[in-house]
Coordinates of C-alpha atoms and ligand atoms in Angstrom, one line a residue:
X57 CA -86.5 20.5 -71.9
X58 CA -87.7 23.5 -73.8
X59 CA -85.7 25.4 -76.9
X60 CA -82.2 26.1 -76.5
X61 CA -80.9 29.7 -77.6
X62 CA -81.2 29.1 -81.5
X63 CA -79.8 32.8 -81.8
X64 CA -77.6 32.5 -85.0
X65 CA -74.3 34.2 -85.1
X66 CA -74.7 37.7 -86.8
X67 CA -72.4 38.3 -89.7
X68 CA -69.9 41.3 -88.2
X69 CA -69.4 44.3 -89.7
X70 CA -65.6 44.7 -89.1
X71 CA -63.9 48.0 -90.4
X72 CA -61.2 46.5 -93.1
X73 CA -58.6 48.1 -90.8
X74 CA -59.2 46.1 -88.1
X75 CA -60.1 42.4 -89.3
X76 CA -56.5 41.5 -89.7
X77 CA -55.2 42.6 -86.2
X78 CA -57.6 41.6 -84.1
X79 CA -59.0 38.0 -84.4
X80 CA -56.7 36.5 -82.7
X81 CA -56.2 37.0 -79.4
X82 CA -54.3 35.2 -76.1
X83 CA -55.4 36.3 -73.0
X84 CA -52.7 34.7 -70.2
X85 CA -52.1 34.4 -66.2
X86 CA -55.5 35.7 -65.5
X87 CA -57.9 34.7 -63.1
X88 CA -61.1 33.6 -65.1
X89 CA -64.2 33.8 -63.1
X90 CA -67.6 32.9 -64.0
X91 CA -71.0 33.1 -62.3
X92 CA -70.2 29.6 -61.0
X93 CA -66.3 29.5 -59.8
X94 CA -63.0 31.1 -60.7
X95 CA -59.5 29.0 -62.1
X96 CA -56.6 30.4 -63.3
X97 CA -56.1 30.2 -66.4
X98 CA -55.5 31.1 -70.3
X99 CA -58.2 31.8 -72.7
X100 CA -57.6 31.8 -76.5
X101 CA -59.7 33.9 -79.0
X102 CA -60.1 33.4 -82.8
X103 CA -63.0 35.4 -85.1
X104 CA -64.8 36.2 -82.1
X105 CA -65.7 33.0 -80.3
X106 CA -63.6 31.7 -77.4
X107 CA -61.7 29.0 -78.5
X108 CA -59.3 27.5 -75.8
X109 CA -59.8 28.0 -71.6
X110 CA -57.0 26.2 -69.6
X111 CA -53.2 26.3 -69.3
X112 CA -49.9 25.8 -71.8
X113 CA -52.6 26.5 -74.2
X114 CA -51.1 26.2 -77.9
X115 CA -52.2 28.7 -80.2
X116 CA -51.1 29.8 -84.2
X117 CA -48.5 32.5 -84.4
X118 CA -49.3 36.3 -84.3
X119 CA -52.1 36.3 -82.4
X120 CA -52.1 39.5 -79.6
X121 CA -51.1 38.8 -75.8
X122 CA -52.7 40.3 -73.2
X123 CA -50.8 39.5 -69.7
X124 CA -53.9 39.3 -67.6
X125 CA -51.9 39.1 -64.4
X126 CA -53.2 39.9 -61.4
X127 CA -55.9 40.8 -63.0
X128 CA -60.1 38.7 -63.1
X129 CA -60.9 37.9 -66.7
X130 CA -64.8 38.1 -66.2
X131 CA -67.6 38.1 -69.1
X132 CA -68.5 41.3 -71.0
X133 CA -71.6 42.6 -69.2
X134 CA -74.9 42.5 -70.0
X135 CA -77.4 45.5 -69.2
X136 CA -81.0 44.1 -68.9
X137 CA -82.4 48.0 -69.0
X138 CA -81.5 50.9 -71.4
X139 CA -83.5 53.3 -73.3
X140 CA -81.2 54.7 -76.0
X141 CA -82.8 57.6 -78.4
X142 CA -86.1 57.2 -76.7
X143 CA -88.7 59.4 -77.9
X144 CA -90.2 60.2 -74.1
X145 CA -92.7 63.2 -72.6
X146 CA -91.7 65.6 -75.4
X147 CA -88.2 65.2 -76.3
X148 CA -85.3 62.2 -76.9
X149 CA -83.0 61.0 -74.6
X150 CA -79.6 62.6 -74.6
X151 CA -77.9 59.0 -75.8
X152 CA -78.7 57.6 -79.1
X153 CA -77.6 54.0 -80.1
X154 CA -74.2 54.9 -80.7
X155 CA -73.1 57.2 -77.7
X156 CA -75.1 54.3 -75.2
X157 CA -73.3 52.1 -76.4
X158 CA -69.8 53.6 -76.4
X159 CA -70.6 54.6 -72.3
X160 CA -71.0 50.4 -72.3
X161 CA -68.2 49.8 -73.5
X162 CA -65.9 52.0 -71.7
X163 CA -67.5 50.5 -68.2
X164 CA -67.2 46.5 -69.1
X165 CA -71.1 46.4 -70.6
X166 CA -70.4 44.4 -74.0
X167 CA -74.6 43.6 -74.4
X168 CA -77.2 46.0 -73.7
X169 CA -81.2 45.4 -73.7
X170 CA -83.4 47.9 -74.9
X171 CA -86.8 48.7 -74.9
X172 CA -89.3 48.9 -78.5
X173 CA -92.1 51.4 -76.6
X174 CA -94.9 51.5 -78.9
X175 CA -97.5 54.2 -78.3
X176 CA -101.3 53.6 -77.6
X177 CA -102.8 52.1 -80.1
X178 CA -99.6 51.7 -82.8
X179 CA -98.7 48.1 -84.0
X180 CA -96.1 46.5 -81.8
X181 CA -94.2 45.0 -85.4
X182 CA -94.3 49.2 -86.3
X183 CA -92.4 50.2 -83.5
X184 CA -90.2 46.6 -83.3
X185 CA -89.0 48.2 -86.9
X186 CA -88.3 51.6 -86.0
X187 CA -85.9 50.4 -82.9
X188 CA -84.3 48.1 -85.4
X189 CA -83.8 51.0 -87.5
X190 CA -82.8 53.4 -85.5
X191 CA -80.5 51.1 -83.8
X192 CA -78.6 48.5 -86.8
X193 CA -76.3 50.8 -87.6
X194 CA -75.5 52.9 -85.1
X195 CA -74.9 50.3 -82.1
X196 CA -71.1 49.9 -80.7
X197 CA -71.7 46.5 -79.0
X198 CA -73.9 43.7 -79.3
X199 CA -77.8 44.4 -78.2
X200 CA -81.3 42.6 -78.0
X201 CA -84.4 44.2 -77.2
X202 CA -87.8 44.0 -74.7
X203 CA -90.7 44.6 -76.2
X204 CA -93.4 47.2 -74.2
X205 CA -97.3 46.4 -74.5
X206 CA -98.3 50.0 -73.8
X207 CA -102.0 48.8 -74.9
X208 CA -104.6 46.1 -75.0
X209 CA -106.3 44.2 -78.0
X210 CA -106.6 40.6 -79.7
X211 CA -104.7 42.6 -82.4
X212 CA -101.4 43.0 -79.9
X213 CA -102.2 39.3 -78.8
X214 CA -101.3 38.0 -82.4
X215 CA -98.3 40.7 -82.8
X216 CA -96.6 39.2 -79.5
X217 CA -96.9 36.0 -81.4
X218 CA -95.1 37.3 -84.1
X219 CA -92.4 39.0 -82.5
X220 CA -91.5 35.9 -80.4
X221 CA -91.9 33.6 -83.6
X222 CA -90.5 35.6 -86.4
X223 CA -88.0 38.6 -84.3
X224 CA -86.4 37.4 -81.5
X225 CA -88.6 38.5 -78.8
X226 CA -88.8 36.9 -75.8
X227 CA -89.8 39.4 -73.3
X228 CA -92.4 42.2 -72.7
X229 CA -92.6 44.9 -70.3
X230 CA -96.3 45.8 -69.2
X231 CA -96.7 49.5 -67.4
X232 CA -98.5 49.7 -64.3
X233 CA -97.8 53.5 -64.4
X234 CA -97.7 56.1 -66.6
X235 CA -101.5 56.2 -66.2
X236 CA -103.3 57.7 -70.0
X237 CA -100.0 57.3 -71.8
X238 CA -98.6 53.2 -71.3
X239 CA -100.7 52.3 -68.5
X240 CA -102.2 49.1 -68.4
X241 CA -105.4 47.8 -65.8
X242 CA -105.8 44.6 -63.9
X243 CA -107.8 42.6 -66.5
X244 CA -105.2 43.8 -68.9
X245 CA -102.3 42.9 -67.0
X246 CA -104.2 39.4 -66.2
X247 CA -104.1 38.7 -70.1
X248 CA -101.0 39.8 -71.0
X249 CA -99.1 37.6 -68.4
X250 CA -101.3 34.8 -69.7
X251 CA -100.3 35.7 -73.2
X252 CA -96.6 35.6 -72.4
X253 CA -96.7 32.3 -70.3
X254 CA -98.6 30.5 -73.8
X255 CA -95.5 31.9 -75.7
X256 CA -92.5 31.1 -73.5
X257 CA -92.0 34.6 -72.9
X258 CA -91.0 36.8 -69.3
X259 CA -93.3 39.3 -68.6
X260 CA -91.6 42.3 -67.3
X261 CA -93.6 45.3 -65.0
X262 CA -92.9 49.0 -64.3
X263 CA -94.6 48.4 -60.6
X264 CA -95.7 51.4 -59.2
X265 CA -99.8 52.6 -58.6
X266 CA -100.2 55.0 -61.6
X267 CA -103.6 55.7 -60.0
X268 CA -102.3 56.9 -56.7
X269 CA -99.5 59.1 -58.4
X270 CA -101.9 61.1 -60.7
X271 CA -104.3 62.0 -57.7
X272 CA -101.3 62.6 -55.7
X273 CA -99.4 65.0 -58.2
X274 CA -103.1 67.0 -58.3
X275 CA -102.9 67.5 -54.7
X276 CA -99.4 68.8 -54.8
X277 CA -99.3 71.4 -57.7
X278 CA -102.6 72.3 -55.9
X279 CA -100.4 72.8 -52.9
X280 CA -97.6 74.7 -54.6
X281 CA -95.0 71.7 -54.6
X282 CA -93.9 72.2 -58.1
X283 CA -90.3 71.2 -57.8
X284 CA -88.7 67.9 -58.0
X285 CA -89.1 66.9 -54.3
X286 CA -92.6 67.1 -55.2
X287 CA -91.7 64.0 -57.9
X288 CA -90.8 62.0 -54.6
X289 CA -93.8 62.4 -52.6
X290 CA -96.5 61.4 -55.0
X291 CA -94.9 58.3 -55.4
X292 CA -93.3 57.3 -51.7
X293 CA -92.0 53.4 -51.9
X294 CA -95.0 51.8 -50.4
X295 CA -96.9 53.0 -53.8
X296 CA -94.0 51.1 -55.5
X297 CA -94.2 48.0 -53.0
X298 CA -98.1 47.7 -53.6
X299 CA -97.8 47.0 -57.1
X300 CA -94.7 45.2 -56.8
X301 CA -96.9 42.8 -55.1
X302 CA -100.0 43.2 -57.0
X303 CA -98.0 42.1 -59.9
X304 CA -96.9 38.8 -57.8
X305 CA -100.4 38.3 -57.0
X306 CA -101.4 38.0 -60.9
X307 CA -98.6 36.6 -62.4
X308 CA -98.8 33.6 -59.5
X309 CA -102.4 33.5 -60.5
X310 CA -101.8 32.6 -64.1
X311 CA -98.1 30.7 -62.9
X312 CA -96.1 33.5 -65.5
X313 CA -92.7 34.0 -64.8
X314 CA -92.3 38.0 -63.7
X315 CA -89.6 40.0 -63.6
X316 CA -89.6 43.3 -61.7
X317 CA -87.7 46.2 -63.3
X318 CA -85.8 48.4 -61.7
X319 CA -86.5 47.9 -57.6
X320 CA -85.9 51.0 -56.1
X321 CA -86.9 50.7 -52.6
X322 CA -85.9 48.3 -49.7
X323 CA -90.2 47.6 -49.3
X324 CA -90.2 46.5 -53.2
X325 CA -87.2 44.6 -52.3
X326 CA -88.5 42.7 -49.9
X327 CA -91.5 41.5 -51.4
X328 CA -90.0 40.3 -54.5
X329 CA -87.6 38.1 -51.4
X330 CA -90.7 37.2 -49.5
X331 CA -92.7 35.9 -52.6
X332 CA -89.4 33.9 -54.0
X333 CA -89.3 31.9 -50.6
X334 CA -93.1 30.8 -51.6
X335 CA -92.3 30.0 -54.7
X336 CA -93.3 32.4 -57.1
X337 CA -91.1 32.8 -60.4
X338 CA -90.0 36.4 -59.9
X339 CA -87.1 38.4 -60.4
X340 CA -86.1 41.7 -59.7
X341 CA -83.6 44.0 -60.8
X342 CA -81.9 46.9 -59.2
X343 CA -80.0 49.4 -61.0
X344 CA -76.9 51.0 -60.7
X345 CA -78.7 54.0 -59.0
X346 CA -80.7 52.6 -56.0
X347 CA -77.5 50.7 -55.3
X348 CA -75.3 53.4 -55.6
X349 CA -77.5 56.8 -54.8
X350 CA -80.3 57.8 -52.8
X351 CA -83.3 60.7 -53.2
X352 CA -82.2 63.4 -50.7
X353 CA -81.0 64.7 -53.8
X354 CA -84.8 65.8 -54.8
X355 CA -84.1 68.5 -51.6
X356 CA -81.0 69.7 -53.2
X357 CA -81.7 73.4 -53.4
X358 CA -79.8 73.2 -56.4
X359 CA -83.4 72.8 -59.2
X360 CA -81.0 71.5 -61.7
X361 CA -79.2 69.0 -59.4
X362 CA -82.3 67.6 -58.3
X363 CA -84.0 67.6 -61.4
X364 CA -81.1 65.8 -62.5
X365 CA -81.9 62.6 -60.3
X366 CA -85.9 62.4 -61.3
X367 CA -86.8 58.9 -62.7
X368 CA -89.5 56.9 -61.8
X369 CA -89.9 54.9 -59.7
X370 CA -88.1 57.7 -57.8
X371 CA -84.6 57.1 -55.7
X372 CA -85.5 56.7 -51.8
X373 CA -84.9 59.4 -49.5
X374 CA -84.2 56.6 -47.5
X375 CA -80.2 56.7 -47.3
X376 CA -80.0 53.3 -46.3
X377 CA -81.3 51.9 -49.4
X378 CA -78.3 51.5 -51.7
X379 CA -76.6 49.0 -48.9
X380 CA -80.0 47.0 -47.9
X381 CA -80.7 46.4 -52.3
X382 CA -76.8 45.3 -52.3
X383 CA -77.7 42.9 -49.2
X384 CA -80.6 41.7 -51.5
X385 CA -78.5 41.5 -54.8
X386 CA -75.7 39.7 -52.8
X387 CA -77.7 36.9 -51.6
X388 CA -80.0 36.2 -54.7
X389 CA -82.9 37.8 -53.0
X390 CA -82.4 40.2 -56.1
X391 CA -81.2 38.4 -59.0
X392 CA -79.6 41.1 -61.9
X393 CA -79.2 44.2 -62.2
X394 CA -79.5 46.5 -64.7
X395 CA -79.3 50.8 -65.4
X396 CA -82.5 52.3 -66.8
X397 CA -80.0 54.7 -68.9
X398 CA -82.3 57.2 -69.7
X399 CA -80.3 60.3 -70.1
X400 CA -81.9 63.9 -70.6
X401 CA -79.7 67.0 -70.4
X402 CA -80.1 70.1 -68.0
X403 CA -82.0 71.7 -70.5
X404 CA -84.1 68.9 -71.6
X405 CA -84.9 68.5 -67.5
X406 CA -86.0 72.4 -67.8
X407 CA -89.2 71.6 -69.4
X408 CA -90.2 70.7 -66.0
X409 CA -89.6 73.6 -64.4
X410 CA -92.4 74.5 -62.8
X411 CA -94.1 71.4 -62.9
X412 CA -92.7 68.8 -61.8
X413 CA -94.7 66.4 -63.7
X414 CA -92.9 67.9 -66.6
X415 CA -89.5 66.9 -65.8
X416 CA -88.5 64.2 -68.4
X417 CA -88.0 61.1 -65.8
X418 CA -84.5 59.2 -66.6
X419 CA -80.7 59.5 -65.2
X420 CA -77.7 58.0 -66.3
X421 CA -75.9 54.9 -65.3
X422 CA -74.6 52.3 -68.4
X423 CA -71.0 53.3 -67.7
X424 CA -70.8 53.3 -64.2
X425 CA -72.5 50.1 -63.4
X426 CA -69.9 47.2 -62.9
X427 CA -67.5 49.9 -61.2
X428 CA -70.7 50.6 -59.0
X429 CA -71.2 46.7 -58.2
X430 CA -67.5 45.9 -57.9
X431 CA -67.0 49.0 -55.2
X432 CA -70.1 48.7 -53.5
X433 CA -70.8 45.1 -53.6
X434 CA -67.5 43.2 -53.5
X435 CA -65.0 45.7 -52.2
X436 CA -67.2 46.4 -49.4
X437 CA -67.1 42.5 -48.6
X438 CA -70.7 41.8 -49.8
X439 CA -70.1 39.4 -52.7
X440 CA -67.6 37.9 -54.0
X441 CA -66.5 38.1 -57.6
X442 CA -68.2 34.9 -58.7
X443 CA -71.8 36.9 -57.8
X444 CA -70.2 39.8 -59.0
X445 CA -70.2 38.2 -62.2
X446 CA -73.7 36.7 -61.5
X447 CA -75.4 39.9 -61.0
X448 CA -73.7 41.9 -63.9
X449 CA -73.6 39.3 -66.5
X450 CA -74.4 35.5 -66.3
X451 CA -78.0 35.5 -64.3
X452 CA -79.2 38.5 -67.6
X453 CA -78.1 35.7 -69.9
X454 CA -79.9 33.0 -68.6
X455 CA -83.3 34.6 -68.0
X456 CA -83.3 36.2 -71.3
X457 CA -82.1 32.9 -73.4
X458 CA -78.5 33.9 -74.3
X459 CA -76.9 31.6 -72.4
X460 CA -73.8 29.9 -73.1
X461 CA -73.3 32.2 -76.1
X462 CA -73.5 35.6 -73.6
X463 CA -72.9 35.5 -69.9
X464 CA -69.9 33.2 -69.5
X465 CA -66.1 32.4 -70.5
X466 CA -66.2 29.0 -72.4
X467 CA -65.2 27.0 -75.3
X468 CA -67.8 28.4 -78.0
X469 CA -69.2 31.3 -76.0
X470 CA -69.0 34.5 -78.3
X471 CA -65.8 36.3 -77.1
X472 CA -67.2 39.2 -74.9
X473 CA -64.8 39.5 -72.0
X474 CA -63.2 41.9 -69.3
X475 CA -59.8 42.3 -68.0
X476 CA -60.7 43.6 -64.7
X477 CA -58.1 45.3 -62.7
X478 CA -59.5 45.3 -58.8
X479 CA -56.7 48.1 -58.4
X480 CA -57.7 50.4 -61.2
X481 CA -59.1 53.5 -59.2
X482 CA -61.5 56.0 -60.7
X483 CA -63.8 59.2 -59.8
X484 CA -67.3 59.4 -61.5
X485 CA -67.1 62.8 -63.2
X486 CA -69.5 64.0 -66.1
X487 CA -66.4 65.6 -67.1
X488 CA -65.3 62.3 -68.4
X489 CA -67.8 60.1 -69.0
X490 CA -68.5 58.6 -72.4
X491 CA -72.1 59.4 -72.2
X492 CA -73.5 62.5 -74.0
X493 CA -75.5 63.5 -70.9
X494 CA -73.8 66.8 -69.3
X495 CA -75.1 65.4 -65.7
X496 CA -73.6 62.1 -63.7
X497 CA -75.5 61.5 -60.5
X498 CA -72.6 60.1 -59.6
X499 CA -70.7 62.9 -59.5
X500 CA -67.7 62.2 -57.2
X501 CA -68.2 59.0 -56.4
X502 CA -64.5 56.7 -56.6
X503 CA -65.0 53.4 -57.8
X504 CA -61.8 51.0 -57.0
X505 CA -62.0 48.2 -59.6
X506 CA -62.8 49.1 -63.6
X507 CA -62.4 47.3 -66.7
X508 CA -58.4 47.5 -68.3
X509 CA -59.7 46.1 -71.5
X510 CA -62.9 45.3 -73.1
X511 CA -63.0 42.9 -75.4
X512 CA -66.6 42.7 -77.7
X513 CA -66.5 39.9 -80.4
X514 CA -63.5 39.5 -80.2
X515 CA -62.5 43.0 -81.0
X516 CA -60.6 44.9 -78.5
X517 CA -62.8 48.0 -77.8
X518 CA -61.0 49.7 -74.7
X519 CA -57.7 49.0 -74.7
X520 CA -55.7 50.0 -71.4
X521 CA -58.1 52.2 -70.9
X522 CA -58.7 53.8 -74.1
X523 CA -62.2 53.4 -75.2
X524 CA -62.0 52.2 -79.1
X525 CA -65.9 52.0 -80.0
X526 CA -66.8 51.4 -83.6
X527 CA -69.9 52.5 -84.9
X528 CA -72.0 50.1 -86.1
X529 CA -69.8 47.0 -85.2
X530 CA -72.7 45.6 -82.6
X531 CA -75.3 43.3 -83.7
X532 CA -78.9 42.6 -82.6
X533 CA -79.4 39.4 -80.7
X534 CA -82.3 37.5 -81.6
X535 CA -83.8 35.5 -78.1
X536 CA -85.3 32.7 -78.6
X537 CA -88.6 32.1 -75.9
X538 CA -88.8 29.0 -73.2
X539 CA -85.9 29.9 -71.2
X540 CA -84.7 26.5 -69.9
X541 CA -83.2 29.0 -66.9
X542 CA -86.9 30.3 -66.4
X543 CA -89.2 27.9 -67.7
X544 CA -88.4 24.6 -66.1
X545 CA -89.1 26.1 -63.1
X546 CA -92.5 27.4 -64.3
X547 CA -93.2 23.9 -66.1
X548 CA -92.6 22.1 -62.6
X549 CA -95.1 24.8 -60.8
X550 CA -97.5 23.9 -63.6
X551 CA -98.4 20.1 -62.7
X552 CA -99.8 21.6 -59.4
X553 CA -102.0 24.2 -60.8
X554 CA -104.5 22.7 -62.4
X555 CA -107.6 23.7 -62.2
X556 CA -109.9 20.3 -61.4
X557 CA -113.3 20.1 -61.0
X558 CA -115.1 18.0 -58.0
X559 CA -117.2 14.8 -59.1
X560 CA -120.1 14.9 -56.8
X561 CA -123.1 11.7 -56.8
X562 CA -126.2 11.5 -57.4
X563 CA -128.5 14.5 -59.1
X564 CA -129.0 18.0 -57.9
X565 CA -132.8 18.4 -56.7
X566 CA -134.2 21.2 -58.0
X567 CA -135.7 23.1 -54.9
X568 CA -139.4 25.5 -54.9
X569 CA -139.8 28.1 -53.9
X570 CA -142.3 28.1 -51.4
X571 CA -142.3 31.8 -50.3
Ligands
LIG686 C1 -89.6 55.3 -69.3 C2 -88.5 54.5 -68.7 C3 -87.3 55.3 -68.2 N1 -87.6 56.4 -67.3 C4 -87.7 56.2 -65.9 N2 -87.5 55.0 -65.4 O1 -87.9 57.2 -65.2 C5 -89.0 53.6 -67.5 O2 -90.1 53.9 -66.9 O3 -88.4 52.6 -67.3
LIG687 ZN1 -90.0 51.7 -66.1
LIG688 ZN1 -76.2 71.8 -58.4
LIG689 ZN1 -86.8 51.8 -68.0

């Protein structure tokens, strides 16, 4: 059995006025549901941690009651994919650690993952510190980090050592686009998946052919297509799916476990299904926009609106996408899901204009993506809320090592919970989002199901509704590498992949050459 989570507890940084009033807390006559079944029952909360789960429950005097009925009490989500105050093709994303993390909050996301994205050639430790930096004080809820190798050397072989011994790193995100900027080849991918399965780490890939897309973006500002359509056509799904596949090919070769991040197309989708029924350890996430959104929006004739929806890989123009990657999600063909939050404003896109290679590629989505799940998944009769549950929470905790402590309601688990009302109804409007962005491509869209209150730590940070996020009150989460959730699996595979060598009798006769 390898290493259990040895994340410690962080030491919180409660405001004075709120460490009285709020560690103890009595949640009653909800429904609790985990990734595994749902009972009814009470759960009691005391400095954070969950306490009590189960009924006539007794508890000290003065703690707070929340009457959960008819309500789920589900566990805070986790977001496997953000990019807060990313420095990215000229400018920073719209949300720094702070504003992300608030939009979190207010939509039932109590953990986020972030990327460090080091640039070719700096140290991976460098640009570990600068996140960490950037993001201590700043964060509203808890967060842990992936680490991106954007580049290739014995030099970043040692670092990912480091980072997974000494900084609670257990996962790295190689770029199979992006080609002169993160973009990494064959050979390099090879090692790197190598490198992560030696340190008990998941290897994580941005599949798509950055080859293909640079010839293809020549041809088409050659052409005239200089507009955000054009973003879509250099990079139609089948030049996500090869990769997708590609990266199967070489992580089965070296037996890594792979995780693919944010699937955007049904193709991609499909081979991450087709290669986890034979076998492979492979993962793939959707995000809340290719289950909730589609590209016909790069034809809007509306620059600003369409610019607005660029990201890469790019949303399908395929309108039946969103439902067949919710089939997917729903029956464990695709595993977790995540956002890509990467949030640039109108103006920001307008460096593109023109060009569309110039549009800053990221859209918006921490906020809206349990409301997404819950309307599009389990309203619609897709899942039910134990997969809900799965899919926004408890499968992110497990493959990234924070499981029991993240990802479920029991005795000991850090107190991150939801009281989700099924009934609360609500549009998608950038008019009232919590994200600084002043673009939602979801526009419009009404959700039925949201989070009533939030509950991070222990700390009540929406309460009925009213989003209470403190600045700086989140924590980085060390991971700790070997997965059991991950790496069982992979240590099974590995008994049947050795490479043996055939005894053969007698001597080899050296043949001449009689030409
Ligand atoms: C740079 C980052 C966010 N941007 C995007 N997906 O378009 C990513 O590729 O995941
Ligand atoms: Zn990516
Ligand atoms: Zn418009
Ligand atoms: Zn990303």
């Amino acid at each position: 059995m390898a290493a259990r989570a040895q994340s410690t507890t962080p030491v919180r940084k409660v405001p004075i006025h709120l460490q009285s009033a709020q560690n103890r807390l009595l949640i009653k006559n909800g429904k609790v549901v985990n990734g595994d079944g749902i009972q009814d029952a009470d759960v009691y909360i005391e400095e954070g941690i969950i306490k009590q789960v189960g009924n006539n429950l007794i508890v000290p005097g003065g703690s707070r009651l929340i009457d959960a009925r008819g309500k789920y009490v589900i566990p805070g989500g986790i977001d496997t994919h953000t990019h807060l105050q990313l420095p990215f093709m000229g400018t920073t994303t719209a949300d720094d650690f702070y504003t992300g993390t608030r939009a979190a909050l207010a939509g039932g996301t109590t953990t986020i993952i972030d990327f460090v994205i080091p640039s070719k050639g700096q140290s991976l430790i460098e640009a570990y510190k600068q996140w960490r930096e950037r993001a201590d004080e700043k964060v509203a809820c808890d967060y842990a980090l992936h680490v991106a190798v954007t580049w290739w050397s014995p030099e970043v072989q040692q670092e990912m050592e480091e980072l997974c011994r000494d900084h609670g790193i257990n996962s790295f995100k190689m770029f199979m686009a992006y080609k002169d900027l993160w973009q990494l080849d064959d050979t390099e991918l090879f090692e790197a998946f190598e490198r992560c399965k030696q340190l008990g780490a998941v290897a994580q890939v941005h599949a798509e052919n950055g080859d293909i897309i640079k010839e293809n973006c020549k041809k088409l500002l050659a052409a005239g297509v200089t507009g955000p359509e054009g973003h879509e056509m250099s990079r139609p799904e089948e030049v996500e799916a090869e990769a997708v596949n590609r990266a199967c090919v070489l992580a089965n070769q070296v037996n890594c476990p792979l995780y693919i991040v944010h699937v955007m197309s049904k193709s991609a989708g499909e081979v991450v299904a087709e290669k986890r029924r034979q076998g492979i350890v492979v993962y793939g996430e959707p995000i809340a926009a290719s289950l909730a959104t589609d590209g016909k929006h790069y034809w809007n004739s509306c620059w600003r609106h369409a610019a607005a929806h660029v990201m890469g890989p790019p949303l399908r123009p395929d309108s039946t996408t969103p439902d067949y990657l919710m089939d997917l999600l729903a029956n464990d063909d695709l595993q977790l899901t995540g956002t890509d939050h990467c949030t640039f404003s109108s103006a920001q896109k307008e460096m593109g204009k023109g060009d569309f290679t110039k549009i800053p590629n990221g859209v918006n989505g921490v906020e809206e993506r349990m409301s997404l799940i819950w309307e599009k998944g389990v309203v619609s009769g897709k899942m039910d809320p134990t997969r809900f549950v799965a899919v926004t929470s408890m499968n992110a905790a497990k493959i990234f090592n924070m499981y029991p402590k993240k990802g479920c309601i029991a005795v000991g688990s850090d107190a991150d919970i939801v009281i989700w009302d099924p009934k609360l109804e609500h549009t998608i409007s950038a008019a009232t989002h919590h994200s600084a962005v002043d673009f939602n491509i979801f526009e419009g869209i009404t959700c039925r199901g949201g989070p009533e209150y939030v509950i991070a730590n222990g700390r009540v940070t929406v309460d009925e509704g009213q989003v209470k996020a403190v600045q700086g009150y989140g924590s980085f989460i060390p991971t700790s590498p070997f997965a059991p959730f991950v790496y069982d699996a992979v240590t099974e595979r590995e008994k049947v992949h050795q490479l043996i060598k055939v005894e053969r009798e007698g001597r080899i006769v050296a043949v001449r050459n009689t030409m």
